[in-house]
Amino acid sequence: MTSPAPKRQRIEDAPITRSNIWYDDGSVVLRAEKTEFRVHWGVLAQHSTFFHGLRGLPQPPDQPSVDGCPLVELQDDAVDVEFLLKALYTPTFLSQAALPLVAVGALIRLGRKYDFRDLLDSAIVRLTFENPRTLEEYDTLATSAGAYKPTRILPYQGLTFDIISLVRENGILSALPSAYYRVAQTIPLIIDGMQRADGSVASLAPVDLRRCLLGREKLTHVQMQKGYALGWYRSWCPGNNCTGSHCVTTRDARLQGYLDRPQLKALGLFIPTSIINNRFCDACKQGIELLGIAGRTRTWDELPSFFDLPPWSELKDGL
Ligand SMILES: [Zn+2]
C-alpha cells in the first residue's frame, strides 16, 4: 500500500483552474497554488501599497501573461486569496455581522504581507472585539448566564484555540490574555484542546500551552488572595449592619467548597445566585458584591502578567 502523496505534490500535479473571480476586463492575473484570478491593477493598487509599487515596476519582455494580462504568482493559499478578493470586490462581504475565522485569518495574513491596510484593520477589529483589552468590553460579550458566545466571528468548537494561534503568529497581542483565560478553564482543555466538527483537533502550540498552564496555576492561587475576586471569602467579616443569622456560616461553607474543588473563577461574574440571595443578608450581599467587583477589576488589570505577557499598555496590535 502506498502512502498518499503530500499536499504540495498533489497541488503541483493539478491542472490550473480559473476562479469564479474572473473579470473579462481585468488587467492582471493572480495565481495562487493552481488557481487563477483575473482582477484589476487599479483595485489592487488602491488598497495595497505592495501592488501599487508592483504595478509601477517596468515589465520585463519575458513577463509571463495570461489572456494578455501580466501574471503575478503568489506564494499563498488560493483560499486566502479568494477571501481577500471577495473582501475587495463584494461590498456586502465585510458588512456581514459574523465572518468565518478562515476569512478573518486570510485578511490578517495577506493584509500584513501585501499591506492591504483597511482590510487588515477590519480583521483586527473583529478579533479584538471578541478578545478585548478592557473588562467592560469583555463583560458585554457574556450572556446573562455568564457564557461567552462570539458574534463577529462564526462560532465553532475550538474557535478560541485557533484564534490564539492566529493572533500570536500575527502579533495581535492584546487579544491573547482574554483568549488564554477562556482556554485556561480546565487542565484537560489546555492540554488536549477541543475537537472541531470535522474531527480534527484545535490545540495549543507549546508556547501557548505553557502560558495557559502557568497562568491557570497563578490565577487559581491568586483568586483566593485578599483583593482578588474570591479573596473576600477569607478576609471578609459581616459588619455591624449585618442582619442575617447565616452570613458567617455560609461564607465558611462556600470557602470550603472552593478549597475542596478549586475552579478558575478569577474573572467570574458576580451572579446573585439563590444561595447568595437567601443565605446572606442584604447588607452583607452588597458588601461582598463590591469586593467581588473590585477583585475582578484588579485581576483584569493584571491579567497579562499571569500569562507571562507585558502589561496591557505594552500589548500592541502592531505588525
Ligand atoms: Zn449579614
PDB file of C-alpha atoms and ligand atoms in Angstrom:
ATOM      1  CA  MET A   1       0.000   0.000   0.000  1.00  0.00           C
ATOM      2  CA  THR A   2       1.398   3.381  -0.922  1.00  0.00           C
ATOM      3  CA  SER A   3       1.079   6.378   1.305  1.00  0.00           C
ATOM      4  CA  PRO A   4      -0.908   9.332  -0.015  1.00  0.00           C
ATOM      5  CA  ALA A   5       1.092  11.976  -1.873  1.00  0.00           C
ATOM      6  CA  PRO A   6       1.941  15.112   0.088  1.00  0.00           C
ATOM      7  CA  LYS A   7      -0.402  18.028  -0.448  1.00  0.00           C
ATOM      8  CA  ARG A   8       2.234  20.102  -2.247  1.00  0.00           C
ATOM      9  CA  GLN A   9       2.891  17.387  -4.797  1.00  0.00           C
ATOM     10  CA  ARG A  10      -0.782  16.895  -5.447  1.00  0.00           C
ATOM     11  CA  ILE A  11      -1.199  20.627  -5.984  1.00  0.00           C
ATOM     12  CA  GLU A  12       1.746  20.740  -8.399  1.00  0.00           C
ATOM     13  CA  ASP A  13       0.230  17.904 -10.408  1.00  0.00           C
ATOM     14  CA  ALA A  14      -3.174  19.537 -10.554  1.00  0.00           C
ATOM     15  CA  PRO A  15      -4.283  21.471 -13.624  1.00  0.00           C
ATOM     16  CA  ILE A  16      -4.562  25.226 -13.425  1.00  0.00           C
ATOM     17  CA  THR A  17      -8.131  26.340 -12.956  1.00  0.00           C
ATOM     18  CA  ARG A  18      -9.879  29.674 -13.163  1.00  0.00           C
ATOM     19  CA  SER A  19     -11.618  31.008 -10.122  1.00  0.00           C
ATOM     20  CA  ASN A  20     -15.108  32.444 -10.320  1.00  0.00           C
ATOM     21  CA  ILE A  21     -13.362  35.732  -9.628  1.00  0.00           C
ATOM     22  CA  TRP A  22     -12.509  36.327 -13.259  1.00  0.00           C
ATOM     23  CA  TYR A  23     -13.355  39.683 -14.809  1.00  0.00           C
ATOM     24  CA  ASP A  24     -13.163  39.766 -18.603  1.00  0.00           C
ATOM     25  CA  ASP A  25     -11.925  43.340 -18.438  1.00  0.00           C
ATOM     26  CA  GLY A  26      -9.403  42.516 -15.697  1.00  0.00           C
ATOM     27  CA  SER A  27      -5.861  43.763 -16.230  1.00  0.00           C
ATOM     28  CA  VAL A  28      -3.799  41.354 -14.116  1.00  0.00           C
ATOM     29  CA  VAL A  29      -3.987  37.653 -13.308  1.00  0.00           C
ATOM     30  CA  LEU A  30      -3.056  36.413  -9.857  1.00  0.00           C
ATOM     31  CA  ARG A  31      -2.096  32.775  -9.491  1.00  0.00           C
ATOM     32  CA  ALA A  32      -2.094  31.113  -6.089  1.00  0.00           C
ATOM     33  CA  GLU A  33      -1.361  27.400  -5.946  1.00  0.00           C
ATOM     34  CA  LYS A  34      -3.182  26.243  -9.085  1.00  0.00           C
ATOM     35  CA  THR A  35      -5.972  28.795  -9.111  1.00  0.00           C
ATOM     36  CA  GLU A  36      -6.000  31.955 -11.187  1.00  0.00           C
ATOM     37  CA  PHE A  37      -7.951  35.152 -10.553  1.00  0.00           C
ATOM     38  CA  ARG A  38      -8.343  37.886 -13.170  1.00  0.00           C
ATOM     39  CA  VAL A  39      -8.757  41.210 -11.456  1.00  0.00           C
ATOM     40  CA  HIS A  40      -7.789  44.866 -11.876  1.00  0.00           C
ATOM     41  CA  TRP A  41      -4.496  46.546 -11.188  1.00  0.00           C
ATOM     42  CA  GLY A  42      -6.312  49.709 -10.183  1.00  0.00           C
ATOM     43  CA  VAL A  43      -8.311  47.957  -7.462  1.00  0.00           C
ATOM     44  CA  LEU A  44      -5.293  46.127  -6.037  1.00  0.00           C
ATOM     45  CA  ALA A  45      -3.128  49.250  -6.181  1.00  0.00           C
ATOM     46  CA  GLN A  46      -5.771  51.389  -4.491  1.00  0.00           C
ATOM     47  CA  HIS A  47      -5.863  49.186  -1.411  1.00  0.00           C
ATOM     48  CA  SER A  48      -2.318  47.786  -1.227  1.00  0.00           C
ATOM     49  CA  THR A  49       0.967  49.661  -1.225  1.00  0.00           C
ATOM     50  CA  PHE A  50       2.641  46.437  -2.350  1.00  0.00           C
ATOM     51  CA  PHE A  51       0.557  46.145  -5.505  1.00  0.00           C
ATOM     52  CA  HIS A  52       0.749  49.895  -6.017  1.00  0.00           C
ATOM     53  CA  GLY A  53       4.517  49.580  -6.157  1.00  0.00           C
ATOM     54  CA  LEU A  54       4.448  46.399  -8.212  1.00  0.00           C
ATOM     55  CA  ARG A  55       2.213  47.987 -10.809  1.00  0.00           C
ATOM     56  CA  GLY A  56       4.693  50.786 -11.311  1.00  0.00           C
ATOM     57  CA  LEU A  57       7.639  48.490 -11.998  1.00  0.00           C
ATOM     58  CA  PRO A  58       8.777  48.123 -15.626  1.00  0.00           C
ATOM     59  CA  GLN A  59       7.574  44.850 -17.096  1.00  0.00           C
ATOM     60  CA  PRO A  60      10.348  42.585 -18.390  1.00  0.00           C
ATOM     61  CA  PRO A  61       9.908  41.428 -22.014  1.00  0.00           C
ATOM     62  CA  ASP A  62       9.578  37.802 -20.958  1.00  0.00           C
ATOM     63  CA  GLN A  63       6.915  38.596 -18.353  1.00  0.00           C
ATOM     64  CA  PRO A  64       4.516  35.636 -18.316  1.00  0.00           C
ATOM     65  CA  SER A  65       0.992  36.540 -19.200  1.00  0.00           C
ATOM     66  CA  VAL A  66      -2.478  35.015 -19.323  1.00  0.00           C
ATOM     67  CA  ASP A  67      -5.001  36.269 -21.872  1.00  0.00           C
ATOM     68  CA  GLY A  68      -2.758  39.278 -22.441  1.00  0.00           C
ATOM     69  CA  CYS A  69      -2.655  40.164 -18.731  1.00  0.00           C
ATOM     70  CA  PRO A  70       0.559  40.046 -16.708  1.00  0.00           C
ATOM     71  CA  LEU A  71       0.664  37.028 -14.431  1.00  0.00           C
ATOM     72  CA  VAL A  72       1.613  37.537 -10.776  1.00  0.00           C
ATOM     73  CA  GLU A  73       2.393  34.308  -8.967  1.00  0.00           C
ATOM     74  CA  LEU A  74       1.643  34.430  -5.226  1.00  0.00           C
ATOM     75  CA  GLN A  75       3.072  32.030  -2.686  1.00  0.00           C
ATOM     76  CA  ASP A  76      -0.177  31.997  -0.736  1.00  0.00           C
ATOM     77  CA  ASP A  77      -3.104  29.675  -0.271  1.00  0.00           C
ATOM     78  CA  ALA A  78      -5.695  30.036  -3.012  1.00  0.00           C
ATOM     79  CA  VAL A  79      -8.427  30.076  -0.377  1.00  0.00           C
ATOM     80  CA  ASP A  80      -6.788  33.057   1.325  1.00  0.00           C
ATOM     81  CA  VAL A  81      -6.525  34.944  -1.966  1.00  0.00           C
ATOM     82  CA  GLU A  82     -10.155  34.231  -2.743  1.00  0.00           C
ATOM     83  CA  PHE A  83     -11.283  35.680   0.588  1.00  0.00           C
ATOM     84  CA  LEU A  84      -9.105  38.739   0.046  1.00  0.00           C
ATOM     85  CA  LEU A  85     -10.592  39.387  -3.386  1.00  0.00           C
ATOM     86  CA  LYS A  86     -14.129  38.822  -2.126  1.00  0.00           C
ATOM     87  CA  ALA A  87     -13.491  41.468   0.504  1.00  0.00           C
ATOM     88  CA  LEU A  88     -12.256  43.846  -2.215  1.00  0.00           C
ATOM     89  CA  TYR A  89     -14.949  43.190  -4.802  1.00  0.00           C
ATOM     90  CA  THR A  90     -18.108  42.295  -2.868  1.00  0.00           C
ATOM     91  CA  PRO A  91     -19.393  45.218  -0.793  1.00  0.00           C
ATOM     92  CA  THR A  92     -21.568  43.009   1.406  1.00  0.00           C
ATOM     93  CA  PHE A  93     -18.747  40.651   2.333  1.00  0.00           C
ATOM     94  CA  LEU A  94     -17.199  42.742   5.092  1.00  0.00           C
ATOM     95  CA  SER A  95     -20.546  44.094   6.278  1.00  0.00           C
ATOM     96  CA  GLN A  96     -21.653  40.660   7.438  1.00  0.00           C
ATOM     97  CA  ALA A  97     -22.172  40.591  11.184  1.00  0.00           C
ATOM     98  CA  ALA A  98     -20.024  37.488  11.578  1.00  0.00           C
ATOM     99  CA  LEU A  99     -17.301  36.106   9.316  1.00  0.00           C
ATOM    100  CA  PRO A 100     -15.701  32.667   9.445  1.00  0.00           C
ATOM    101  CA  LEU A 101     -12.302  32.691  11.127  1.00  0.00           C
ATOM    102  CA  VAL A 102     -10.680  31.369   7.934  1.00  0.00           C
ATOM    103  CA  ALA A 103     -11.748  34.586   6.200  1.00  0.00           C
ATOM    104  CA  VAL A 104     -10.522  36.757   9.052  1.00  0.00           C
ATOM    105  CA  GLY A 105      -7.240  34.866   9.030  1.00  0.00           C
ATOM    106  CA  ALA A 106      -6.842  35.384   5.289  1.00  0.00           C
ATOM    107  CA  LEU A 107      -7.325  39.134   5.674  1.00  0.00           C
ATOM    108  CA  ILE A 108      -4.803  39.181   8.522  1.00  0.00           C
ATOM    109  CA  ARG A 109      -2.142  37.178   6.670  1.00  0.00           C
ATOM    110  CA  LEU A 110      -2.467  38.807   3.259  1.00  0.00           C
ATOM    111  CA  GLY A 111      -3.298  42.197   4.737  1.00  0.00           C
ATOM    112  CA  ARG A 112       0.036  42.169   6.547  1.00  0.00           C
ATOM    113  CA  LYS A 113       2.031  40.659   3.699  1.00  0.00           C
ATOM    114  CA  TYR A 114       0.822  42.991   0.951  1.00  0.00           C
ATOM    115  CA  ASP A 115      -0.240  45.930   3.110  1.00  0.00           C
ATOM    116  CA  PHE A 116      -3.961  45.924   2.451  1.00  0.00           C
ATOM    117  CA  ARG A 117      -4.263  48.258   5.405  1.00  0.00           C
ATOM    118  CA  ASP A 118      -8.051  48.727   5.520  1.00  0.00           C
ATOM    119  CA  LEU A 119      -8.754  45.012   5.198  1.00  0.00           C
ATOM    120  CA  LEU A 120      -6.164  44.241   7.833  1.00  0.00           C
ATOM    121  CA  ASP A 121      -7.608  46.803  10.232  1.00  0.00           C
ATOM    122  CA  SER A 122     -11.145  45.476   9.764  1.00  0.00           C
ATOM    123  CA  ALA A 123      -9.976  41.950  10.585  1.00  0.00           C
ATOM    124  CA  ILE A 124      -8.090  43.141  13.665  1.00  0.00           C
ATOM    125  CA  VAL A 125     -11.230  44.953  14.839  1.00  0.00           C
ATOM    126  CA  ARG A 126     -13.179  41.683  14.698  1.00  0.00           C
ATOM    127  CA  LEU A 127     -10.543  39.757  16.610  1.00  0.00           C
ATOM    128  CA  THR A 128     -10.099  42.411  19.270  1.00  0.00           C
ATOM    129  CA  PHE A 129     -13.865  42.854  19.608  1.00  0.00           C
ATOM    130  CA  GLU A 130     -14.105  39.183  20.569  1.00  0.00           C
ATOM    131  CA  ASN A 131     -10.949  39.401  22.682  1.00  0.00           C
ATOM    132  CA  PRO A 132     -10.931  42.941  24.083  1.00  0.00           C
ATOM    133  CA  ARG A 133      -8.464  44.800  26.241  1.00  0.00           C
ATOM    134  CA  THR A 134     -10.987  46.224  28.746  1.00  0.00           C
ATOM    135  CA  LEU A 135     -13.131  44.433  31.293  1.00  0.00           C
ATOM    136  CA  GLU A 136     -16.170  46.483  30.298  1.00  0.00           C
ATOM    137  CA  GLU A 137     -15.920  45.229  26.730  1.00  0.00           C
ATOM    138  CA  TYR A 138     -15.242  41.682  27.914  1.00  0.00           C
ATOM    139  CA  ASP A 139     -18.384  41.746  30.041  1.00  0.00           C
ATOM    140  CA  THR A 140     -20.562  42.846  27.142  1.00  0.00           C
ATOM    141  CA  LEU A 141     -19.693  39.542  25.434  1.00  0.00           C
ATOM    142  CA  ALA A 142     -21.182  37.453  28.213  1.00  0.00           C
ATOM    143  CA  THR A 143     -24.713  36.149  28.153  1.00  0.00           C
ATOM    144  CA  SER A 144     -26.912  36.558  31.214  1.00  0.00           C
ATOM    145  CA  ALA A 145     -25.622  33.169  32.393  1.00  0.00           C
ATOM    146  CA  GLY A 146     -22.029  34.371  32.088  1.00  0.00           C
ATOM    147  CA  ALA A 147     -21.226  32.286  28.993  1.00  0.00           C
ATOM    148  CA  TYR A 148     -19.317  33.620  26.001  1.00  0.00           C
ATOM    149  CA  LYS A 149     -20.725  33.449  22.526  1.00  0.00           C
ATOM    150  CA  PRO A 150     -18.883  35.140  19.657  1.00  0.00           C
ATOM    151  CA  THR A 151     -20.907  37.460  17.460  1.00  0.00           C
ATOM    152  CA  ARG A 152     -18.425  38.844  14.913  1.00  0.00           C
ATOM    153  CA  ILE A 153     -16.701  35.549  14.144  1.00  0.00           C
ATOM    154  CA  LEU A 154     -18.787  32.470  13.397  1.00  0.00           C
ATOM    155  CA  PRO A 155     -18.622  30.165  16.405  1.00  0.00           C
ATOM    156  CA  TYR A 156     -17.435  26.567  16.298  1.00  0.00           C
ATOM    157  CA  GLN A 157     -15.883  24.075  18.678  1.00  0.00           C
ATOM    158  CA  GLY A 158     -12.229  25.002  19.072  1.00  0.00           C
ATOM    159  CA  LEU A 159     -12.554  28.588  17.805  1.00  0.00           C
ATOM    160  CA  THR A 160     -10.626  30.139  20.685  1.00  0.00           C
ATOM    161  CA  PHE A 161      -7.686  27.768  20.171  1.00  0.00           C
ATOM    162  CA  ASP A 162      -7.468  28.777  16.524  1.00  0.00           C
ATOM    163  CA  ILE A 163      -7.784  32.456  17.428  1.00  0.00           C
ATOM    164  CA  ILE A 164      -4.839  32.112  19.815  1.00  0.00           C
ATOM    165  CA  SER A 165      -2.614  30.711  17.074  1.00  0.00           C
ATOM    166  CA  LEU A 166      -3.699  33.374  14.601  1.00  0.00           C
ATOM    167  CA  VAL A 167      -3.224  36.391  16.866  1.00  0.00           C
ATOM    168  CA  ARG A 168       0.091  35.206  18.317  1.00  0.00           C
ATOM    169  CA  GLU A 169       1.569  34.410  14.905  1.00  0.00           C
ATOM    170  CA  ASN A 170       0.499  37.821  13.633  1.00  0.00           C
ATOM    171  CA  GLY A 171       1.382  39.992  16.616  1.00  0.00           C
ATOM    172  CA  ILE A 172      -2.159  40.938  17.673  1.00  0.00           C
ATOM    173  CA  LEU A 173      -1.086  40.684  21.258  1.00  0.00           C
ATOM    174  CA  SER A 174      -3.936  42.461  23.038  1.00  0.00           C
ATOM    175  CA  ALA A 175      -6.235  39.584  22.060  1.00  0.00           C
ATOM    176  CA  LEU A 176      -4.155  36.993  23.902  1.00  0.00           C
ATOM    177  CA  PRO A 177      -4.988  37.499  27.605  1.00  0.00           C
ATOM    178  CA  SER A 178      -8.756  37.019  27.321  1.00  0.00           C
ATOM    179  CA  ALA A 179      -8.343  34.144  24.868  1.00  0.00           C
ATOM    180  CA  TYR A 180      -5.848  32.450  27.172  1.00  0.00           C
ATOM    181  CA  TYR A 181      -8.223  32.913  30.093  1.00  0.00           C
ATOM    182  CA  ARG A 182     -11.073  31.226  28.214  1.00  0.00           C
ATOM    183  CA  VAL A 183      -8.906  28.240  27.370  1.00  0.00           C
ATOM    184  CA  ALA A 184      -7.395  28.022  30.856  1.00  0.00           C
ATOM    185  CA  GLN A 185     -10.681  26.936  32.412  1.00  0.00           C
ATOM    186  CA  THR A 186      -9.608  23.328  32.864  1.00  0.00           C
ATOM    187  CA  ILE A 187      -6.295  21.497  32.598  1.00  0.00           C
ATOM    188  CA  PRO A 188      -7.643  18.836  30.180  1.00  0.00           C
ATOM    189  CA  LEU A 189      -8.876  21.619  27.913  1.00  0.00           C
ATOM    190  CA  ILE A 190      -5.438  23.246  27.933  1.00  0.00           C
ATOM    191  CA  ILE A 191      -3.601  20.013  27.234  1.00  0.00           C
ATOM    192  CA  ASP A 192      -5.996  18.174  24.937  1.00  0.00           C
ATOM    193  CA  GLY A 193      -7.558  21.025  23.021  1.00  0.00           C
ATOM    194  CA  MET A 194     -11.005  20.683  21.513  1.00  0.00           C
ATOM    195  CA  GLN A 195     -12.303  18.612  18.652  1.00  0.00           C
ATOM    196  CA  ARG A 196     -13.724  20.511  15.715  1.00  0.00           C
ATOM    197  CA  ALA A 197     -16.843  19.306  13.904  1.00  0.00           C
ATOM    198  CA  ASP A 198     -14.729  17.729  11.146  1.00  0.00           C
ATOM    199  CA  GLY A 199     -12.913  15.529  13.665  1.00  0.00           C
ATOM    200  CA  SER A 200      -9.652  17.476  13.670  1.00  0.00           C
ATOM    201  CA  VAL A 201      -8.396  18.842  16.957  1.00  0.00           C
ATOM    202  CA  ALA A 202      -7.788  22.500  17.718  1.00  0.00           C
ATOM    203  CA  SER A 203      -4.927  22.616  20.188  1.00  0.00           C
ATOM    204  CA  LEU A 204      -2.321  24.945  21.604  1.00  0.00           C
ATOM    205  CA  ALA A 205       1.229  25.368  20.353  1.00  0.00           C
ATOM    206  CA  PRO A 206       3.847  24.685  23.059  1.00  0.00           C
ATOM    207  CA  VAL A 207       4.379  28.386  23.822  1.00  0.00           C
ATOM    208  CA  ASP A 208       0.645  28.924  24.354  1.00  0.00           C
ATOM    209  CA  LEU A 209       0.207  25.697  26.288  1.00  0.00           C
ATOM    210  CA  ARG A 210       2.953  26.727  28.701  1.00  0.00           C
ATOM    211  CA  ARG A 211       1.460  30.189  29.214  1.00  0.00           C
ATOM    212  CA  CYS A 212      -2.015  28.776  29.827  1.00  0.00           C
ATOM    213  CA  LEU A 213      -0.846  26.134  32.287  1.00  0.00           C
ATOM    214  CA  LEU A 214       1.263  28.570  34.267  1.00  0.00           C
ATOM    215  CA  GLY A 215      -1.416  31.239  34.036  1.00  0.00           C
ATOM    216  CA  ARG A 216      -4.082  28.918  35.366  1.00  0.00           C
ATOM    217  CA  GLU A 217      -1.804  27.901  38.221  1.00  0.00           C
ATOM    218  CA  LYS A 218      -1.175  31.526  39.187  1.00  0.00           C
ATOM    219  CA  LEU A 219      -4.791  32.601  38.796  1.00  0.00           C
ATOM    220  CA  THR A 220      -6.304  29.784  40.834  1.00  0.00           C
ATOM    221  CA  HIS A 221      -3.900  30.701  43.609  1.00  0.00           C
ATOM    222  CA  VAL A 222      -4.249  34.462  43.466  1.00  0.00           C
ATOM    223  CA  GLN A 223      -8.040  34.493  43.117  1.00  0.00           C
ATOM    224  CA  MET A 224      -8.326  33.447  46.771  1.00  0.00           C
ATOM    225  CA  GLN A 225      -5.993  36.193  47.979  1.00  0.00           C
ATOM    226  CA  LYS A 226      -7.193  39.404  49.548  1.00  0.00           C
ATOM    227  CA  GLY A 227      -8.103  41.986  46.921  1.00  0.00           C
ATOM    228  CA  TYR A 228      -8.906  39.436  44.224  1.00  0.00           C
ATOM    229  CA  ALA A 229     -12.220  38.012  43.069  1.00  0.00           C
ATOM    230  CA  LEU A 230     -12.730  35.359  45.745  1.00  0.00           C
ATOM    231  CA  GLY A 231     -10.430  36.831  48.389  1.00  0.00           C
ATOM    232  CA  TRP A 232     -13.378  38.073  50.367  1.00  0.00           C
ATOM    233  CA  TYR A 233     -14.143  34.514  51.430  1.00  0.00           C
ATOM    234  CA  ARG A 234     -11.048  34.656  53.567  1.00  0.00           C
ATOM    235  CA  SER A 235     -10.834  38.289  54.581  1.00  0.00           C
ATOM    236  CA  TRP A 236     -14.415  39.441  54.893  1.00  0.00           C
ATOM    237  CA  CYS A 237     -16.483  39.515  58.053  1.00  0.00           C
ATOM    238  CA  PRO A 238     -20.011  40.804  58.482  1.00  0.00           C
ATOM    239  CA  GLY A 239     -20.192  44.420  59.621  1.00  0.00           C
ATOM    240  CA  ASN A 240     -22.313  45.926  62.356  1.00  0.00           C
ATOM    241  CA  ASN A 241     -25.128  46.371  59.867  1.00  0.00           C
ATOM    242  CA  CYS A 242     -25.431  42.621  59.298  1.00  0.00           C
ATOM    243  CA  THR A 243     -28.983  41.463  59.942  1.00  0.00           C
ATOM    244  CA  GLY A 244     -28.587  37.821  58.936  1.00  0.00           C
ATOM    245  CA  SER A 245     -28.015  34.747  61.020  1.00  0.00           C
ATOM    246  CA  HIS A 246     -26.319  32.628  58.331  1.00  0.00           C
ATOM    247  CA  CYS A 247     -23.810  35.053  56.785  1.00  0.00           C
ATOM    248  CA  VAL A 248     -20.683  33.705  58.511  1.00  0.00           C
ATOM    249  CA  THR A 249     -21.560  30.030  58.184  1.00  0.00           C
ATOM    250  CA  THR A 250     -22.453  30.490  54.518  1.00  0.00           C
ATOM    251  CA  ARG A 251     -19.154  32.260  53.843  1.00  0.00           C
ATOM    252  CA  ASP A 252     -17.275  29.421  55.536  1.00  0.00           C
ATOM    253  CA  ALA A 253     -19.180  26.742  53.648  1.00  0.00           C
ATOM    254  CA  ARG A 254     -18.522  28.405  50.296  1.00  0.00           C
ATOM    255  CA  LEU A 255     -14.865  28.905  51.105  1.00  0.00           C
ATOM    256  CA  GLN A 256     -14.550  25.240  51.990  1.00  0.00           C
ATOM    257  CA  GLY A 257     -16.293  24.303  48.761  1.00  0.00           C
ATOM    258  CA  TYR A 258     -13.764  26.269  46.708  1.00  0.00           C
ATOM    259  CA  LEU A 259     -10.861  24.820  48.635  1.00  0.00           C
ATOM    260  CA  ASP A 260     -12.175  21.293  48.105  1.00  0.00           C
ATOM    261  CA  ARG A 261     -12.819  21.779  44.391  1.00  0.00           C
ATOM    262  CA  PRO A 262     -10.614  24.573  43.041  1.00  0.00           C
ATOM    263  CA  GLN A 263     -12.063  26.180  39.946  1.00  0.00           C
ATOM    264  CA  LEU A 264     -10.873  29.116  37.916  1.00  0.00           C
ATOM    265  CA  LYS A 265     -13.205  31.932  38.909  1.00  0.00           C
ATOM    266  CA  ALA A 266     -10.790  34.852  38.861  1.00  0.00           C
ATOM    267  CA  LEU A 267     -12.972  36.741  36.364  1.00  0.00           C
ATOM    268  CA  GLY A 268     -16.252  35.071  37.234  1.00  0.00           C
ATOM    269  CA  LEU A 269     -19.170  37.461  37.082  1.00  0.00           C
ATOM    270  CA  PHE A 270     -20.829  38.181  40.391  1.00  0.00           C
ATOM    271  CA  ILE A 271     -24.145  36.460  39.874  1.00  0.00           C
ATOM    272  CA  PRO A 272     -26.589  36.698  42.774  1.00  0.00           C
ATOM    273  CA  THR A 273     -27.460  33.036  42.947  1.00  0.00           C
ATOM    274  CA  SER A 274     -30.254  31.746  45.127  1.00  0.00           C
ATOM    275  CA  ILE A 275     -27.711  30.831  47.798  1.00  0.00           C
ATOM    276  CA  ILE A 276     -26.331  34.360  47.901  1.00  0.00           C
ATOM    277  CA  ASN A 277     -29.809  35.852  47.883  1.00  0.00           C
ATOM    278  CA  ASN A 278     -31.203  33.524  50.507  1.00  0.00           C
ATOM    279  CA  ARG A 279     -28.271  32.962  52.833  1.00  0.00           C
ATOM    280  CA  PHE A 280     -26.694  36.420  53.040  1.00  0.00           C
ATOM    281  CA  CYS A 281     -28.462  39.436  54.448  1.00  0.00           C
ATOM    282  CA  ASP A 282     -28.836  42.467  52.165  1.00  0.00           C
ATOM    283  CA  ALA A 283     -26.054  44.414  53.834  1.00  0.00           C
ATOM    284  CA  CYS A 284     -23.557  41.580  53.523  1.00  0.00           C
ATOM    285  CA  LYS A 285     -24.644  40.845  49.967  1.00  0.00           C
ATOM    286  CA  GLN A 286     -23.903  44.409  48.940  1.00  0.00           C
ATOM    287  CA  GLY A 287     -20.567  44.312  50.719  1.00  0.00           C
ATOM    288  CA  ILE A 288     -19.341  41.097  49.121  1.00  0.00           C
ATOM    289  CA  GLU A 289     -20.587  42.193  45.707  1.00  0.00           C
ATOM    290  CA  LEU A 290     -18.400  45.300  45.894  1.00  0.00           C
ATOM    291  CA  LEU A 291     -15.410  43.204  46.960  1.00  0.00           C
ATOM    292  CA  GLY A 292     -16.010  40.773  44.125  1.00  0.00           C
ATOM    293  CA  ILE A 293     -16.228  43.582  41.568  1.00  0.00           C
ATOM    294  CA  ALA A 294     -13.033  45.176  42.849  1.00  0.00           C
ATOM    295  CA  GLY A 295     -11.298  41.801  42.712  1.00  0.00           C
ATOM    296  CA  ARG A 296     -12.333  41.183  39.124  1.00  0.00           C
ATOM    297  CA  THR A 297     -11.111  44.624  38.110  1.00  0.00           C
ATOM    298  CA  ARG A 298      -7.732  44.061  39.711  1.00  0.00           C
ATOM    299  CA  THR A 299      -7.435  40.628  38.119  1.00  0.00           C
ATOM    300  CA  TRP A 300      -8.226  42.045  34.699  1.00  0.00           C
ATOM    301  CA  ASP A 301      -5.698  44.840  35.113  1.00  0.00           C
ATOM    302  CA  GLU A 302      -3.034  42.260  35.918  1.00  0.00           C
ATOM    303  CA  LEU A 303      -4.309  39.551  33.550  1.00  0.00           C
ATOM    304  CA  PRO A 304      -1.443  39.714  31.012  1.00  0.00           C
ATOM    305  CA  SER A 305       1.154  39.211  33.748  1.00  0.00           C
ATOM    306  CA  PHE A 306      -0.359  35.860  34.767  1.00  0.00           C
ATOM    307  CA  PHE A 307       0.287  34.624  31.245  1.00  0.00           C
ATOM    308  CA  ASP A 308       3.852  35.954  31.100  1.00  0.00           C
ATOM    309  CA  LEU A 309       2.841  38.820  28.841  1.00  0.00           C
ATOM    310  CA  PRO A 310       3.772  42.518  29.138  1.00  0.00           C
ATOM    311  CA  PRO A 311       1.204  44.885  30.704  1.00  0.00           C
ATOM    312  CA  TRP A 312      -1.880  45.916  28.709  1.00  0.00           C
ATOM    313  CA  SER A 313      -0.274  49.262  27.858  1.00  0.00           C
ATOM    314  CA  GLU A 314       2.578  47.467  26.102  1.00  0.00           C
ATOM    315  CA  LEU A 315       0.437  44.864  24.319  1.00  0.00           C
ATOM    316  CA  LYS A 316       0.308  46.356  20.856  1.00  0.00           C
ATOM    317  CA  ASP A 317      -1.578  45.064  17.876  1.00  0.00           C
ATOM    318  CA  GLY A 318       1.408  46.055  15.851  1.00  0.00           C
ATOM    319  CA  LEU A 319       2.564  44.131  12.909  1.00  0.00           C
TER     320      LEU A 319
HETATM  321 ZN    ZN B   1     -25.073  39.601  57.007  1.00  0.00          ZN
END
